[in-house]
C-alpha cells in the first residue's frame, strides 16, 4: 500500500471495533485501528487470533482487559495521535492496574524496544508479521516479562486465518492478497515496517471470498501495498521468484489472473482492488477490468509527484511520460474508469518548476479525487538519511493548498459529469446526514445518496438517477432498471 494510500474514512480513524460474542469468550478486548486499510484488515486477523484465546471485542474502553492500538507510522502526525491516545489510556490503567495495553502495527515495528522504554504503560509491542505470537506474548506479560515480537517474515500471509469482520456494514469487506513491499520509495517506511513483499495462496483468497459471499457480502476489495505486483508461485518472497522451479514458474498466478478468477467465480460480487503502483500495473489487468462488468471501474493510482526528477529522487521507477502513457491506456481500455491519486507537496529539493509539473500532470489526468499531503520526513527512510528536508514549511503548505484547490476543481468536473445519468449503486447504509436517505457508491467509487423507498435494504443493488452533486457526493433518486 502506498504511503498516502487510501485512508479509511477519517471518522473511522481510531475507531473501536466490535464483533459478536463467542460462547467461550471471557475476556474483553478493546481494539483501535489507525492508518490505512491494511491496518483495519489486520485488526480483523488479530481479533480472530484472540477470539480463539477467549477474547471478545468491546467498544467500551473502561471494561477492557486488553487494549490494543494498531498503529500507523506513515507520517509524524499519525504517530503523535497514537502517543496522545496512549497518554489518555494512562488514566484508565491507573484505575485498573491489571489492564494490559499493547501496540501493534507499523509504529511497533519502527520503534521496537524503544516503545517499552519510552511508554511505560505499554505491556506488549507486536509487529505486523507477528500476530500469531500474541497468545504467547500475553503469557509473557502475565509472567512479568517484556513482551515484544517485531520479527518480519518472508512468508507470513495469515492465509488460513479467517478474519473476524469488525465494525463493518455486512456488505463490503477487505481481503488481503499481498503483504510488504519491495519498491523502496525513498520517502516510505512501509518496506521497513512491513517487510518483503509476499503473496497469498489464491485458493485461500477464493475460499475467503466464498465465505464472504455465503455470509451475504456483496463487494470485496482485494488489498495489498502493491496489488499489481501479486505473484503466487508456491509461497515465499517475490524477489525469490527468479529461483523458482520451472513448474512453479509455469503455474504461477499473477494479479490479472487472480482478478479474473475472482470475477469469474463470483459474477454477482462487486470487486475492487487497492493499491496500484504505476510501475507495476500491466495492461493485462486493464483487459481483465474491461472483460468483467463486476470489477469496479476505479483505480487508485498514486503518483506522488508530476516531475520526473522528483520521481527519480523518490525512487519511483517511472517517469512523468510513462505515467501519461499508462493513463492513456487506461482511458482507451476502460473508458469510464475513475482515477484517484496520492500526492506529496514539497518533497526534498522540490523546486517551483517541479511543483508546476505536478499541477500540470493533475490537469492532464483530472483525477476524481486524491489524498494530498505535505512531505513529512520519516526517520529511517532513505530520504531521511540522504536528502535534506529543505523545502520551507510555508512553501510546502502553499503548494499543498494549490494542489488541493486544483483537485477540488477536478472533483467538481468529474462529479458534474455523473449528473443526469443513472448509476448502479450498492446500498451500504444510512446517509450520515439524513437517515431517511441511503448511502452507497457507484462503480467509479463516487458516493451517492438518495431517498429510501419501501422494500429496499442494505446490500441491495439499485439504479439511481443523479440530479445534483457537491464536490464529494452525488444526490439522486431510485429509478427502475
Ligand atoms: S515503498 Fe513505494 S510502492 Fe511500496 S508501499 Fe511505499 S510508497 Fe507504496
JSON list of N, CA and C and ligand atoms in Angstrom, two decimals, residues 1-3 181 183-185 187-188 190-191 225 277 316, ligand 1:
[
{"chain": "A", "resi": 1, "resn": "UNK", "atom": "N", "xyz": [0.84, -1.19, 0.00]},
{"chain": "A", "resi": 1, "resn": "UNK", "atom": "CA", "xyz": [0.00, 0.00, 0.00]},
{"chain": "A", "resi": 1, "resn": "UNK", "atom": "C", "xyz": [0.88, 1.24, 0.00]},
{"chain": "A", "resi": 2, "resn": "UNK", "atom": "N", "xyz": [0.44, 2.21, -0.70]},
{"chain": "A", "resi": 2, "resn": "UNK", "atom": "CA", "xyz": [1.30, 3.38, -0.84]},
{"chain": "A", "resi": 2, "resn": "UNK", "atom": "C", "xyz": [1.28, 4.27, 0.38]},
{"chain": "A", "resi": 3, "resn": "UNK", "atom": "N", "xyz": [2.29, 5.10, 0.44]},
{"chain": "A", "resi": 3, "resn": "UNK", "atom": "CA", "xyz": [2.46, 5.90, 1.63]},
{"chain": "A", "resi": 3, "resn": "UNK", "atom": "C", "xyz": [1.17, 6.63, 2.01]},
{"chain": "A", "resi": 181, "resn": "UNK", "atom": "N", "xyz": [6.33, -4.71, 0.82]},
{"chain": "A", "resi": 181, "resn": "UNK", "atom": "CA", "xyz": [6.61, -4.03, -0.45]},
{"chain": "A", "resi": 181, "resn": "UNK", "atom": "C", "xyz": [8.11, -4.03, -0.70]},
{"chain": "A", "resi": 183, "resn": "UNK", "atom": "N", "xyz": [9.44, -2.08, -3.18]},
{"chain": "A", "resi": 183, "resn": "UNK", "atom": "CA", "xyz": [9.76, -0.97, -4.10]},
{"chain": "A", "resi": 183, "resn": "UNK", "atom": "C", "xyz": [10.74, 0.07, -3.57]},
{"chain": "A", "resi": 184, "resn": "UNK", "atom": "N", "xyz": [10.84, 0.19, -2.29]},
{"chain": "A", "resi": 184, "resn": "UNK", "atom": "CA", "xyz": [11.83, 1.10, -1.69]},
{"chain": "A", "resi": 184, "resn": "UNK", "atom": "C", "xyz": [11.73, 2.55, -2.19]},
{"chain": "A", "resi": 185, "resn": "UNK", "atom": "N", "xyz": [10.53, 3.08, -2.21]},
{"chain": "A", "resi": 185, "resn": "UNK", "atom": "CA", "xyz": [10.41, 4.52, -2.49]},
{"chain": "A", "resi": 185, "resn": "UNK", "atom": "C", "xyz": [11.12, 5.24, -1.34]},
{"chain": "A", "resi": 187, "resn": "UNK", "atom": "N", "xyz": [10.82, 7.86, 0.38]},
{"chain": "A", "resi": 187, "resn": "UNK", "atom": "CA", "xyz": [10.12, 8.56, 1.47]},
{"chain": "A", "resi": 187, "resn": "UNK", "atom": "C", "xyz": [9.35, 7.61, 2.37]},
{"chain": "A", "resi": 188, "resn": "UNK", "atom": "N", "xyz": [9.33, 6.32, 2.03]},
{"chain": "A", "resi": 188, "resn": "UNK", "atom": "CA", "xyz": [8.32, 5.43, 2.60]},
{"chain": "A", "resi": 188, "resn": "UNK", "atom": "C", "xyz": [8.88, 4.48, 3.66]},
{"chain": "A", "resi": 190, "resn": "UNK", "atom": "N", "xyz": [7.14, 1.83, 4.70]},
{"chain": "A", "resi": 190, "resn": "UNK", "atom": "CA", "xyz": [6.50, 0.52, 4.57]},
{"chain": "A", "resi": 190, "resn": "UNK", "atom": "C", "xyz": [7.48, -0.64, 4.37]},
{"chain": "A", "resi": 191, "resn": "UNK", "atom": "N", "xyz": [8.49, -0.53, 3.49]},
{"chain": "A", "resi": 191, "resn": "UNK", "atom": "CA", "xyz": [9.41, -1.67, 3.34]},
{"chain": "A", "resi": 191, "resn": "UNK", "atom": "C", "xyz": [10.11, -2.02, 4.66]},
{"chain": "A", "resi": 225, "resn": "UNK", "atom": "N", "xyz": [-0.20, -3.70, -0.35]},
{"chain": "A", "resi": 225, "resn": "UNK", "atom": "CA", "xyz": [0.60, -2.49, -0.52]},
{"chain": "A", "resi": 225, "resn": "UNK", "atom": "C", "xyz": [0.79, -2.19, -2.01]},
{"chain": "A", "resi": 277, "resn": "UNK", "atom": "N", "xyz": [0.37, 0.36, -8.13]},
{"chain": "A", "resi": 277, "resn": "UNK", "atom": "CA", "xyz": [1.59, 1.14, -8.28]},
{"chain": "A", "resi": 277, "resn": "UNK", "atom": "C", "xyz": [1.86, 1.29, -9.77]},
{"chain": "A", "resi": 316, "resn": "UNK", "atom": "N", "xyz": [10.79, 6.31, -7.53]},
{"chain": "A", "resi": 316, "resn": "UNK", "atom": "CA", "xyz": [9.64, 5.74, -8.22]},
{"chain": "A", "resi": 316, "resn": "UNK", "atom": "C", "xyz": [10.19, 5.29, -9.57]},
{"chain": "B", "resi": 1, "resn": "LIG", "atom": "S1", "xyz": [7.67, 1.65, -0.98]},
{"chain": "B", "resi": 1, "resn": "LIG", "atom": "FE1", "xyz": [6.56, 2.82, -2.58]},
{"chain": "B", "resi": 1, "resn": "LIG", "atom": "S2", "xyz": [5.23, 1.30, -3.59]},
{"chain": "B", "resi": 1, "resn": "LIG", "atom": "FE2", "xyz": [5.90, 0.40, -1.60]},
{"chain": "B", "resi": 1, "resn": "LIG", "atom": "S3", "xyz": [4.29, 0.94, -0.13]},
{"chain": "B", "resi": 1, "resn": "LIG", "atom": "FE3", "xyz": [5.84, 2.56, -0.02]},
{"chain": "B", "resi": 1, "resn": "LIG", "atom": "S4", "xyz": [5.08, 4.15, -1.47]},
{"chain": "B", "resi": 1, "resn": "LIG", "atom": "FE4", "xyz": [3.98, 2.25, -1.94]}
]
